Coordinates of C-alpha atoms in Angstrom, one line a residue:
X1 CA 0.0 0.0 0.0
X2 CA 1.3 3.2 -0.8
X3 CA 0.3 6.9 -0.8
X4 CA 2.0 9.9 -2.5
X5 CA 3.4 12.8 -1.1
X6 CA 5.3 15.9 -3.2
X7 CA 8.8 16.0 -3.1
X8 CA 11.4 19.3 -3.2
X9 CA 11.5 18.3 -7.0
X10 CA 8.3 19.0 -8.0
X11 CA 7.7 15.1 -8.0
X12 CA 5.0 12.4 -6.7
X13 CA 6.6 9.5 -5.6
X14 CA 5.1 6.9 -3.2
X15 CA 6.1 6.2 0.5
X16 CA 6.4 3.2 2.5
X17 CA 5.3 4.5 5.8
X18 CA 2.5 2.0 6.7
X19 CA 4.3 -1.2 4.7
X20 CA 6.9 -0.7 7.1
X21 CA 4.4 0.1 10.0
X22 CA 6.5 3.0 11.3
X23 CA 5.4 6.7 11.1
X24 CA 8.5 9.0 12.6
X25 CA 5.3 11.4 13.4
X26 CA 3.2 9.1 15.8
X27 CA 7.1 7.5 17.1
X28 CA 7.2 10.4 19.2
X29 CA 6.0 12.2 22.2
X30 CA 4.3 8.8 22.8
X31 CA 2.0 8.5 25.8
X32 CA 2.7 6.4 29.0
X33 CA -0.4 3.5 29.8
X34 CA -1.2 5.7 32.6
X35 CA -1.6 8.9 30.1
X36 CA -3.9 7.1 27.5
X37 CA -6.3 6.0 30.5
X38 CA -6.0 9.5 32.2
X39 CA -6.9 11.3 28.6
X40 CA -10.0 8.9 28.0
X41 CA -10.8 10.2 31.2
X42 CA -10.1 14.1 30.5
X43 CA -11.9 13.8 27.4
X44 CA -15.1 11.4 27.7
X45 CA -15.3 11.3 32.0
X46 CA -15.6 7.7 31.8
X47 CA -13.0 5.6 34.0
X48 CA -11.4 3.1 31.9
X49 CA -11.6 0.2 34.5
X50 CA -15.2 0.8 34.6
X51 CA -15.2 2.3 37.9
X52 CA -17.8 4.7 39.2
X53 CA -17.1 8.6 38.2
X54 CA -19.8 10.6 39.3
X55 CA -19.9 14.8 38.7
X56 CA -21.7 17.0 41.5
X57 CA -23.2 20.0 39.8
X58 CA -24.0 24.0 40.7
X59 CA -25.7 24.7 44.0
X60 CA -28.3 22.3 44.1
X61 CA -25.9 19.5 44.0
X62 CA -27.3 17.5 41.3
X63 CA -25.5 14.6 40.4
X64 CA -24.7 13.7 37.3
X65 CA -22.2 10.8 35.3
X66 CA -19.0 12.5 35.0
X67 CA -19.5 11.6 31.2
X68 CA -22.1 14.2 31.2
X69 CA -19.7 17.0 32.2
X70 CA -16.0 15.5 31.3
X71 CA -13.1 18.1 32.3
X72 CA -12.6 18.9 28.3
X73 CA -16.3 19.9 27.9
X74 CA -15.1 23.2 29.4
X75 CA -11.7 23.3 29.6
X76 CA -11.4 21.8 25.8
X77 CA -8.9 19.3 24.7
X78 CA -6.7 21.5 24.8
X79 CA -6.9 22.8 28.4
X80 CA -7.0 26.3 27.6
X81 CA -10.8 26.8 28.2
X82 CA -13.6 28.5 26.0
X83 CA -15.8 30.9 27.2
X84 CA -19.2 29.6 27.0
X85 CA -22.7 30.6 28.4
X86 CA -20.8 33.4 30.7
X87 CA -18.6 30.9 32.4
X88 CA -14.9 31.6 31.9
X89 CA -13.2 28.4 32.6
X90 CA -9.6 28.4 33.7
X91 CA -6.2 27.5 31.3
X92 CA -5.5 24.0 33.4
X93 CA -2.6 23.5 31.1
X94 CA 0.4 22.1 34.3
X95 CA 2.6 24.8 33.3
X96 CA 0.0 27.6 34.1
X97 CA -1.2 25.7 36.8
X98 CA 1.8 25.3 38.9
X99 CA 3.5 28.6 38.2
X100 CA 5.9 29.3 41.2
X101 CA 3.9 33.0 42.0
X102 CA 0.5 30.9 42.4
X103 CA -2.5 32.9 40.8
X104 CA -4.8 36.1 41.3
X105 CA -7.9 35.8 39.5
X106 CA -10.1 38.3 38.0
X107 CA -12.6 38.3 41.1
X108 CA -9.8 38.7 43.6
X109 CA -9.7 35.1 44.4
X110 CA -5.4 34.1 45.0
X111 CA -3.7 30.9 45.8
X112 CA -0.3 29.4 45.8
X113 CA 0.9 27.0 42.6
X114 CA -1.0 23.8 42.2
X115 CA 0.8 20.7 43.1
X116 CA -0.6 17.3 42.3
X117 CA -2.2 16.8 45.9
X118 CA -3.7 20.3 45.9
X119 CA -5.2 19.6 42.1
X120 CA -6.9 16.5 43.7
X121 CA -8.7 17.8 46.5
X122 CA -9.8 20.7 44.0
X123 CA -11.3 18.3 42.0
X124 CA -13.0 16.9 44.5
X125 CA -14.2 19.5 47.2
X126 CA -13.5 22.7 44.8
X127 CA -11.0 24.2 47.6
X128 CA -8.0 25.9 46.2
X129 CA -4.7 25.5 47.4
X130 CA -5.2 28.5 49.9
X131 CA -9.0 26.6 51.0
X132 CA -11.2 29.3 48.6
X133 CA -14.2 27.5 46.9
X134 CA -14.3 27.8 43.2
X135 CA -17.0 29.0 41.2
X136 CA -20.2 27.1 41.8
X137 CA -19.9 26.3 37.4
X138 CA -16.8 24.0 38.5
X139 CA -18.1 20.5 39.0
X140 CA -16.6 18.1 41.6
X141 CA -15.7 14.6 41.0
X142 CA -16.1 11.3 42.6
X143 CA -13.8 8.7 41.4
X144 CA -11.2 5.9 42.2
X145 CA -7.6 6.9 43.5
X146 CA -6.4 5.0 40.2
X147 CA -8.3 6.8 38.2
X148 CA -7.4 10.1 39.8
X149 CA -3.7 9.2 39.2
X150 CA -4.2 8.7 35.9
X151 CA -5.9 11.8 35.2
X152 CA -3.4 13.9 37.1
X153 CA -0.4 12.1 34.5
X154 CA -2.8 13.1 31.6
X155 CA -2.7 16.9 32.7
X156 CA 1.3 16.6 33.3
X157 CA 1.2 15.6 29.6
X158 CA -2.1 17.8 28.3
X159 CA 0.1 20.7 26.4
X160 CA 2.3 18.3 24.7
X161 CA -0.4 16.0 23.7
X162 CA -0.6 17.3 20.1
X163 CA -3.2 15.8 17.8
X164 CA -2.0 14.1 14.9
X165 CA 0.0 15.6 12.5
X166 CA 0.7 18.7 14.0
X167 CA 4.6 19.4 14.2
X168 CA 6.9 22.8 15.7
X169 CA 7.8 23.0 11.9
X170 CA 4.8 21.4 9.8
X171 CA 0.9 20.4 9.8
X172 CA 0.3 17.2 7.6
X173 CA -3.2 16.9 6.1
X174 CA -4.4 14.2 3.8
X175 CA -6.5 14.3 0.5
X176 CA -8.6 11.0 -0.9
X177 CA -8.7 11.2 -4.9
X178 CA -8.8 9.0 -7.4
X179 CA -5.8 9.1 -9.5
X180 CA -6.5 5.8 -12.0
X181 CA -9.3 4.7 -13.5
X182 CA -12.3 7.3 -15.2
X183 CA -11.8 9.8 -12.8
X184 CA -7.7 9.5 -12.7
X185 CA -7.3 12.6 -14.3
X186 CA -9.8 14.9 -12.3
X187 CA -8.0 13.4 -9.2
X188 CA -4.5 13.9 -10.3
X189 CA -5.3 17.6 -11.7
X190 CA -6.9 18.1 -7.8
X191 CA -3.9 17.0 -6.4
X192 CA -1.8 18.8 -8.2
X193 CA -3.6 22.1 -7.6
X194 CA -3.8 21.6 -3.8
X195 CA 0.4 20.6 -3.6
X196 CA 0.9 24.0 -6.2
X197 CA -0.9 26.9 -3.4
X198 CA 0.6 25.1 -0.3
X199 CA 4.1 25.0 -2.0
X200 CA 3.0 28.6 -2.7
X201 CA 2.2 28.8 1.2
X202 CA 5.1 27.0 2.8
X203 CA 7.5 29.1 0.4
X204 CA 6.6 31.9 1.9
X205 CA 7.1 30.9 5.7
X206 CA 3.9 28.1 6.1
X207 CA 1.5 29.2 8.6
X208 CA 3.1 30.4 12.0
X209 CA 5.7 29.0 11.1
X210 CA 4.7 25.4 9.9
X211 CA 4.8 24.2 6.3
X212 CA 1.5 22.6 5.2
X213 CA 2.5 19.0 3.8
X214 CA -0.2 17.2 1.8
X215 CA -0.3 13.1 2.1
X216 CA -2.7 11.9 -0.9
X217 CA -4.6 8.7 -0.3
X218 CA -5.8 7.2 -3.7
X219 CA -8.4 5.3 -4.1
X220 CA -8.2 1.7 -4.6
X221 CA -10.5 -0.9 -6.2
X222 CA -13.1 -1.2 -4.6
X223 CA -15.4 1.5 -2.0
X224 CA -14.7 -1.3 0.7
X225 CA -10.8 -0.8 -0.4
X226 CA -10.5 3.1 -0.3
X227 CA -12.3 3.6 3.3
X228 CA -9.6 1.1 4.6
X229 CA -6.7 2.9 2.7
X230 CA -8.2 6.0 4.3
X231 CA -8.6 4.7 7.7
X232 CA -4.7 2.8 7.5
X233 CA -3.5 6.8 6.7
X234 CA -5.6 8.3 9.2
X235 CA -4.3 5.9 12.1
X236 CA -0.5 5.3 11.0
X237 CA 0.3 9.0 8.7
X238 CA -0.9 11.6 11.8
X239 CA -3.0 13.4 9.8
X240 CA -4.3 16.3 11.2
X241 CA -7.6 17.5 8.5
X242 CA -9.0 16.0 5.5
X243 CA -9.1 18.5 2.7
X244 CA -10.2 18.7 -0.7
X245 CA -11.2 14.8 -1.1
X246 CA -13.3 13.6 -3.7
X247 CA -15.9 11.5 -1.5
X248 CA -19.0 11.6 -4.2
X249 CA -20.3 8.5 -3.6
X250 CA -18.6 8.0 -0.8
X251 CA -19.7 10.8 1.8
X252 CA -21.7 9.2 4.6
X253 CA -19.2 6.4 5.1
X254 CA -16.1 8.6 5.2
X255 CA -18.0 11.0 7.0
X256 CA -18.7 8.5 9.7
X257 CA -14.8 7.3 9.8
X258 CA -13.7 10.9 10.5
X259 CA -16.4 11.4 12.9
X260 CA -14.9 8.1 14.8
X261 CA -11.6 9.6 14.6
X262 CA -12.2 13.1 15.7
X263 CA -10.6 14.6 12.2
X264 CA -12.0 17.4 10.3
X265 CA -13.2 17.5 6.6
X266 CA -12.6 20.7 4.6
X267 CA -14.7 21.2 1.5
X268 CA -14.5 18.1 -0.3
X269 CA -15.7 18.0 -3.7
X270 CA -19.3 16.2 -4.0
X271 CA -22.2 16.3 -5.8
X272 CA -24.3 16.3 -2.5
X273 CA -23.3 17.1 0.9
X274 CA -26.4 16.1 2.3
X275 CA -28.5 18.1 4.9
X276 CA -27.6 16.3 8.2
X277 CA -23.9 17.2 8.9
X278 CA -24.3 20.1 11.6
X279 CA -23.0 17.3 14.6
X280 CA -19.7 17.2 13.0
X281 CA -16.2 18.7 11.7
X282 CA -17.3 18.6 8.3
X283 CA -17.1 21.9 6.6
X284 CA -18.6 21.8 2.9
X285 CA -18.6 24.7 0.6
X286 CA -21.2 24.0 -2.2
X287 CA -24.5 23.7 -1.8
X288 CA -26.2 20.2 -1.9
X289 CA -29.6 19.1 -3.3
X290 CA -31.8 20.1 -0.9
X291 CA -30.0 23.5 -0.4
X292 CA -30.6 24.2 -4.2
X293 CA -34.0 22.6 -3.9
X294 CA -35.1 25.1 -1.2
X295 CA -33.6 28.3 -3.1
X296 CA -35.2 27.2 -6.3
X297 CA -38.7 26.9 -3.6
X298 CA -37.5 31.0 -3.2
X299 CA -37.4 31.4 -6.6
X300 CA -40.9 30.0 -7.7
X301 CA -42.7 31.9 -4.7
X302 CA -41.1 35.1 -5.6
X303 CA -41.8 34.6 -9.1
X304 CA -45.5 33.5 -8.5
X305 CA -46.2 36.1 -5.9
X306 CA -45.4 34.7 -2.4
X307 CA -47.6 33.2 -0.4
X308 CA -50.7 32.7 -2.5
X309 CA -48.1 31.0 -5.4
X310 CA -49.4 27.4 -6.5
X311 CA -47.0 24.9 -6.4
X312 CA -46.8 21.2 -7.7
X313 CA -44.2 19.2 -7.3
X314 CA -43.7 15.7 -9.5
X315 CA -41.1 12.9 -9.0
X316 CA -40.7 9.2 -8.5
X317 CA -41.0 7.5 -5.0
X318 CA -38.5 6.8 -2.6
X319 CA -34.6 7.4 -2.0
X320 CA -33.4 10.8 -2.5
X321 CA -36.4 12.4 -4.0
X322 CA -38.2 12.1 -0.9
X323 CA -36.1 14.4 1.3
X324 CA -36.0 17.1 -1.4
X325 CA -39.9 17.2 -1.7
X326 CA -39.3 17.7 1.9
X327 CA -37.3 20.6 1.3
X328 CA -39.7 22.5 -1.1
X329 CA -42.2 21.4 1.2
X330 CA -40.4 23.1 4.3
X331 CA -39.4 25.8 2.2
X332 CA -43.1 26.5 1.0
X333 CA -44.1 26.5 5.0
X334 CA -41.2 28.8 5.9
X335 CA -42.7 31.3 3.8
X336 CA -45.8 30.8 4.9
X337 CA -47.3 30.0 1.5
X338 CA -49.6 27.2 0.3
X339 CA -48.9 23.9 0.8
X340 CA -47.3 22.3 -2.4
X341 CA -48.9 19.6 -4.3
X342 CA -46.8 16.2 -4.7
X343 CA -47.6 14.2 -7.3
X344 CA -45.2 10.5 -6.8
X345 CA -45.3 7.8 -9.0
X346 CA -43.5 4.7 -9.2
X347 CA -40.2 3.7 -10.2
X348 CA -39.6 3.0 -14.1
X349 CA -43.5 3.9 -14.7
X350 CA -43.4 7.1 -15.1
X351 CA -47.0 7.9 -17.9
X352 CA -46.1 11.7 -19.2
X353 CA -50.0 11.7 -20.5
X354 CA -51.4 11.0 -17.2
X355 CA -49.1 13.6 -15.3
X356 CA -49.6 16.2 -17.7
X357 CA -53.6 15.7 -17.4
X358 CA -53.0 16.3 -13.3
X359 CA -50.8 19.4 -13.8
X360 CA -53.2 20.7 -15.9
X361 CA -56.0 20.3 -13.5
X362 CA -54.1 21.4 -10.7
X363 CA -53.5 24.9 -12.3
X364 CA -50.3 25.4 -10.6
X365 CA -48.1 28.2 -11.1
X366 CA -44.9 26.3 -10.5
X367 CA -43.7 22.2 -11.6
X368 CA -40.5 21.1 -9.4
X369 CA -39.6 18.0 -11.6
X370 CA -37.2 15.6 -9.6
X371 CA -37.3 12.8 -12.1
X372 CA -34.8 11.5 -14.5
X373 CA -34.1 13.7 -18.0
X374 CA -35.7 11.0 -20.2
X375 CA -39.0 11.3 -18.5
X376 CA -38.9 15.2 -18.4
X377 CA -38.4 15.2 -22.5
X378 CA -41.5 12.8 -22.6
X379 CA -42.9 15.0 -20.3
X380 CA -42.6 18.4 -21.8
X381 CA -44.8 17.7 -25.0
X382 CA -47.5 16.1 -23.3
X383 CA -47.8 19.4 -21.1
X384 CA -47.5 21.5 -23.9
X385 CA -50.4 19.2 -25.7
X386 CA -52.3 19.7 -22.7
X387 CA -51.9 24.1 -23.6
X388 CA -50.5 23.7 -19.9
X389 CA -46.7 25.2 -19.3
X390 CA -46.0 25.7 -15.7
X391 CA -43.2 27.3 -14.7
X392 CA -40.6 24.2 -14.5
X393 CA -38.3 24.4 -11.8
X394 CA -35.2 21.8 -12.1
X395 CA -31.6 20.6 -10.3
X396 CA -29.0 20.9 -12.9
X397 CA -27.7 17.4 -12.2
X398 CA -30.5 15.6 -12.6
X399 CA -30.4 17.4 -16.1
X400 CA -27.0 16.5 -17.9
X401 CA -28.2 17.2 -21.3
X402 CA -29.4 20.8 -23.0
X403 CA -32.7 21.0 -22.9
X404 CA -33.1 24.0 -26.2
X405 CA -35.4 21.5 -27.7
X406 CA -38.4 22.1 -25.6
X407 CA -41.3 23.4 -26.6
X408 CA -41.6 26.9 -27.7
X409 CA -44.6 27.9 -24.6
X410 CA -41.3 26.9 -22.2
X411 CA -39.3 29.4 -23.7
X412 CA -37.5 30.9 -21.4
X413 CA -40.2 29.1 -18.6
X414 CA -37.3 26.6 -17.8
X415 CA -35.3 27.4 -14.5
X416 CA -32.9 25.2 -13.1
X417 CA -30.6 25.5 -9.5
X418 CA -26.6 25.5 -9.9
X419 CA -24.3 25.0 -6.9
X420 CA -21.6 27.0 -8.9
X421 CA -21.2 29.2 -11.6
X422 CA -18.0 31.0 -13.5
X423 CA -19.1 33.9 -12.5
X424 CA -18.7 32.7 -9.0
X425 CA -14.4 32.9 -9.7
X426 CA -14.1 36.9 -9.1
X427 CA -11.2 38.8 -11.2
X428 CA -8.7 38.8 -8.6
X429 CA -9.7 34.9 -8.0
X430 CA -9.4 34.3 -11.5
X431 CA -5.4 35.8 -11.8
X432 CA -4.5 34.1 -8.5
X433 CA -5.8 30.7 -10.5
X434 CA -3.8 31.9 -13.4
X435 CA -0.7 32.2 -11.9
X436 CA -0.8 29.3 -9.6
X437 CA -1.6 27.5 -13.2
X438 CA 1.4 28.9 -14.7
X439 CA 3.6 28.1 -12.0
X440 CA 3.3 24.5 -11.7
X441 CA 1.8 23.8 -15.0
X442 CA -1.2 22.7 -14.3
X443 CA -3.3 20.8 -16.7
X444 CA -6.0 22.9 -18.7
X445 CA -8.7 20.4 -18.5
X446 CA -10.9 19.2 -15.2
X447 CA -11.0 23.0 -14.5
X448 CA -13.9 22.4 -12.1
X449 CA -12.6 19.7 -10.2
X450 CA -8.9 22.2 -9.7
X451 CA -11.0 25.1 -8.9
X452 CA -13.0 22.9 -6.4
X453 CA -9.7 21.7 -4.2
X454 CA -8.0 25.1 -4.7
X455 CA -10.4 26.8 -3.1
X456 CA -10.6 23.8 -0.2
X457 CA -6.6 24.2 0.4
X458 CA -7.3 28.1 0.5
X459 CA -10.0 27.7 3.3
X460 CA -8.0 25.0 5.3
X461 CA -5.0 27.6 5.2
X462 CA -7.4 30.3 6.5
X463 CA -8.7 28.1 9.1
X464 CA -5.1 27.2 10.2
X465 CA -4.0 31.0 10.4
X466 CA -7.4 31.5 12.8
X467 CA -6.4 28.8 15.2
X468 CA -3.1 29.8 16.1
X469 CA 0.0 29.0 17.0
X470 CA -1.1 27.1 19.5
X471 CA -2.6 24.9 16.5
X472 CA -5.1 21.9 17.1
X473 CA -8.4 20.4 15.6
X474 CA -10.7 22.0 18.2
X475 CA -9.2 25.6 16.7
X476 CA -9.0 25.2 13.5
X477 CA -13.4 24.0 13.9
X478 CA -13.4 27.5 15.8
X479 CA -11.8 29.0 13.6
X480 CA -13.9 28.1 10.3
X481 CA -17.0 29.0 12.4
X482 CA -16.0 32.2 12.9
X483 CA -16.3 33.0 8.9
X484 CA -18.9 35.0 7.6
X485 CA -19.0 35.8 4.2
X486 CA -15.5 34.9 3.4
X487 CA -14.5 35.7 -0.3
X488 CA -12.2 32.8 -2.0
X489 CA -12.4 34.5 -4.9
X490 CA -13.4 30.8 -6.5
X491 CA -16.7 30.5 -4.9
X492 CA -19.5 32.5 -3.6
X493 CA -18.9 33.8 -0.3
X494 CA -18.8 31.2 2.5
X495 CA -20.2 31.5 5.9
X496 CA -20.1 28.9 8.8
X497 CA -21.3 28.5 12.2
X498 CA -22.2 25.9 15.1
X499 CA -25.0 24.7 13.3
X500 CA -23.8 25.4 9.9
X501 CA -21.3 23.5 7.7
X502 CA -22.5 24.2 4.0
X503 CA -20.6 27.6 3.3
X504 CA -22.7 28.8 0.2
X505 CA -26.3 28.0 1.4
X506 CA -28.3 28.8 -2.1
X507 CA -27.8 28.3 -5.8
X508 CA -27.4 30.1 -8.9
X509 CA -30.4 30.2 -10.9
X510 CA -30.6 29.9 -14.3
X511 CA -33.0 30.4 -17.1
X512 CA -33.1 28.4 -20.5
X513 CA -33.7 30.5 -23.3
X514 CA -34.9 28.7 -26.1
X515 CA -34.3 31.4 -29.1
X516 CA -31.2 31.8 -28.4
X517 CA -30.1 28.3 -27.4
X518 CA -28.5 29.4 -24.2
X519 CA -29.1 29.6 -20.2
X520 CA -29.3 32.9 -18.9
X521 CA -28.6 33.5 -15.5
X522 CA -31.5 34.7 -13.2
X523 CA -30.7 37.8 -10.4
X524 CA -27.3 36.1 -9.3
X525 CA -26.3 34.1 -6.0
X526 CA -29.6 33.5 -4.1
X527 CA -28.8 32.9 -0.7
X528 CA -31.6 31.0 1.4
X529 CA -33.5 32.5 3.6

């Protein structure tokens, strides 16, 4: 098994990290039995012998599993603590805590250094070296002396426990492409995009410091085959992100490996993100199906008048389609305007003459058409036989093929939802492309696919400059929160959040004009509302 990394050369060669089972980056800094136990502690409040850990909350004393309120929920893997819901929890890193001069704390509270008996009986009775009582927000815990030991070894260790990948001189993230087979040559021109701008990067002093080093993981033969190649580099390469991965076709099961492994995933490129990802450190840029779907919903209720619009909505049953009638659905309610018609028929028996009949009756306004190209080109002429033509609203990759033969009453009556558009790659984005192009030759074909991972590698690097220094995955997920409308000059702007992890939440609308043979865009980026 091998997986490719760039050279000073310029050239992809293969390593043999995991056949020899050695990885120089996990060899070291490696943590004592007593550690590992003591961080499963820190991190999940569970004792790893099974013992009882109990947590003792606020002023009421409510008891709770520790589990429910582990040390890192406040104080973060990290130790350096997050403010959160006006609590300011401490830095419990061992170097702050057992700082010869002791503390003074913003409410006047002082005490001498911690020492490792003194950080026990805080943990257990919230009295300070000097016998103050913490803030009532600090929980105290019940547990074994074993499993008080091993915690306390865990916080001698916290501030060097670095995750994965993360070096004083470098940050190694991984990318999963295909570089054989059909899609070989979108993966390889990814690749080479992603290794160009952090070559670009690195050359001009890395990120604090730290050069970003890209380890690709191709895929192999079968799905099966590439999750284990990606789980082999996850566990033996220390890899700190996922970044501009190809996982169409792949997403929920290499979203649920990450997950498992705690690693983030930086705008991969995929047809369809999906619409449940908010409970994880996925961060997508483009828009998925039900995120066009619902901006399309926008469209036809804008264009039909708001609320009192009419819409109809027509697709097979089952799979996919069913969460993106949903989504108009939802859509429809969030504006507050009539409830949608849904019209579902079965599998491979789609009748165009018995459809068209209902969307004639039904007098709507608006047709969302979620079913395969073939049946919408059977379905167009029985409409227009029926001197019925809706506005039709569509998803552009349900649609592969031009659709300028319609008929004439759908002339420019044809609206379909992109994720992306050229116009979307701004003037200064488009030079930056150009000269990262020119400067390591990239190819001039898969354009899509290169601007796709560029633009990834661009917001992993801005992520990485927003966590700091002090660089781990907990930062880098605060940091790519914290954007709001953040210009790549490749895509429309992207905004994040707790509960969001698609950055461009809309589409690009488009109108097919049947004169001229062309689409015509339709009022630019419409963000949902």
């Amino acid at each position: 098994m091998s997986f490719e990394r760039r050279t000073d050369s310029g050239l992809v060669v293969a390593t043999l990290g995991l056949v020899l089972g050695f990885s120089p980056i996990l060899a070291e800094g490696a943590q004592s039995e007593a550690q590992v136990r003591g961080k499963q502690i820190y991190l999940e409040g569970m004792s790893p012998s099974g013992g009882d850990m109990t947590a003792i909350v606020g002023t009421g004393g409510v008891e709770l599993p520790a589990s429910a309120v582990p040390c890192s929920s406040c104080h973060g893997p990290d130790g350096l603590g997050r403010p959160e819901g006006g609590v300011i929890p401490t830095n419990i890193r061992w170097n702050e805590l057992t700082k010869s001069y002791g503390h003074v704390h913003e409410n006047g509270r002082r005490h001498p250094a911690f020492d490792e008996g003194s950080l026990a009986r805080v943990l257990r009775t919230g009295l300070d070296p000097a016998g103050n009582r913490l803030d009532q927000a600090m929980p105290l815990y019940t547990m074994s002396e074993e499993d008080m030991a091993d915690l306390l070894a865990y916080l001698r260790q916290l501030e060097a426990d670095r995750d994965p990948g993360v070096e004083d001189d470098q940050v190694q993230v991984a990318t999963l492409l295909p570089l054989r087979g059909p899609q070989g040559k979108l993966g390889q021109a990814m690749a080479q995009a992603m290794h160009g701008y952090f070559e670009d990067v690195n050359n001009l002093g890395g990120v604090f410091g730290r050069r970003v080093e890209l380890l690709v993981v191709p895929f192999a033969a079968t799905a099966e085959a590439t999750l284990e190649s990606l789980r082999l580099a996850l566990e033996r390469e220390g890899v700190f992100a996922l970044v501009g991965a190809y996982t169409a076709g792949l997403d929920q099961p290499v979203l649920d490996l990450l997950r498992e492994e705690g690693i983030p995933l930086i705008g991969p490129f995929t047809l369809d993100p999906g619409d449940e990802i908010s409970d994880n450190a996925a961060f997508y840029m483009y828009p998925g199906f039900v995120e066009q779907t619902r901006a399309l919903t926008d469209a036809a209720l804008d264009e039909g008048g708001g609320e009192a619009a009419a819409l109809m909505i027509v697709g097979p049953e089952g799979g996919q389609v069913d969460r993106l009638v949903e989504a108009v659905q939802d859509q429809a309610r969030a504006r507050k305007a009539e409830a949608p018609l849904a019209v579902r028929y079965p599998r491979g028996e789609f009748e165009a003459e018995v459809i068209a009949e209902r969307v004639a009756a039904a007098e709507s306004d608006a047709l969302f058409f979620l079913g395969h190209q073939a049946s919408l080109e059977r379905l167009l002429p029985a409409l227009a036989a029926q001197q019925a033509s809706p506005r039709l609203y569509l998803l552009s990759s349900f649609v592969p093929r031009p659709l300028f033969d319609a008929p004439p009453a759908f002339h420019y009556r044809i609206f379909l939802a992109y994720p992306t558009l050229g116009s979307d790659v701004s003037p200064v984005g488009r030079a930056a492309y150009a000269q990262l192009a020119r400067d390591h030759g990239l190819p001039p074909d898969h354009l899509q696919g290169q601007i796709a991972a560029y633009a990834a590698a661009k917001l992993l690097v801005e992520g990485l400059r927003r966590a700091g220094r002090d660089l781990n995955r907990l930062g880098l997920v605060d940091g790519l929160e914290a954007l709001y409308a953040y210009e790549t000059g490749l895509t429309p702007p992207l905004t994040y959040g707790p509960n969001r992890r698609i950055g461009a939440r809309g589409a690009h609308v488009v109108a097919v004009d049947l004169l001229k043979k062309s689409y015509q865009p339709v009022g630019g980026w419409q963000e949902l509302r």
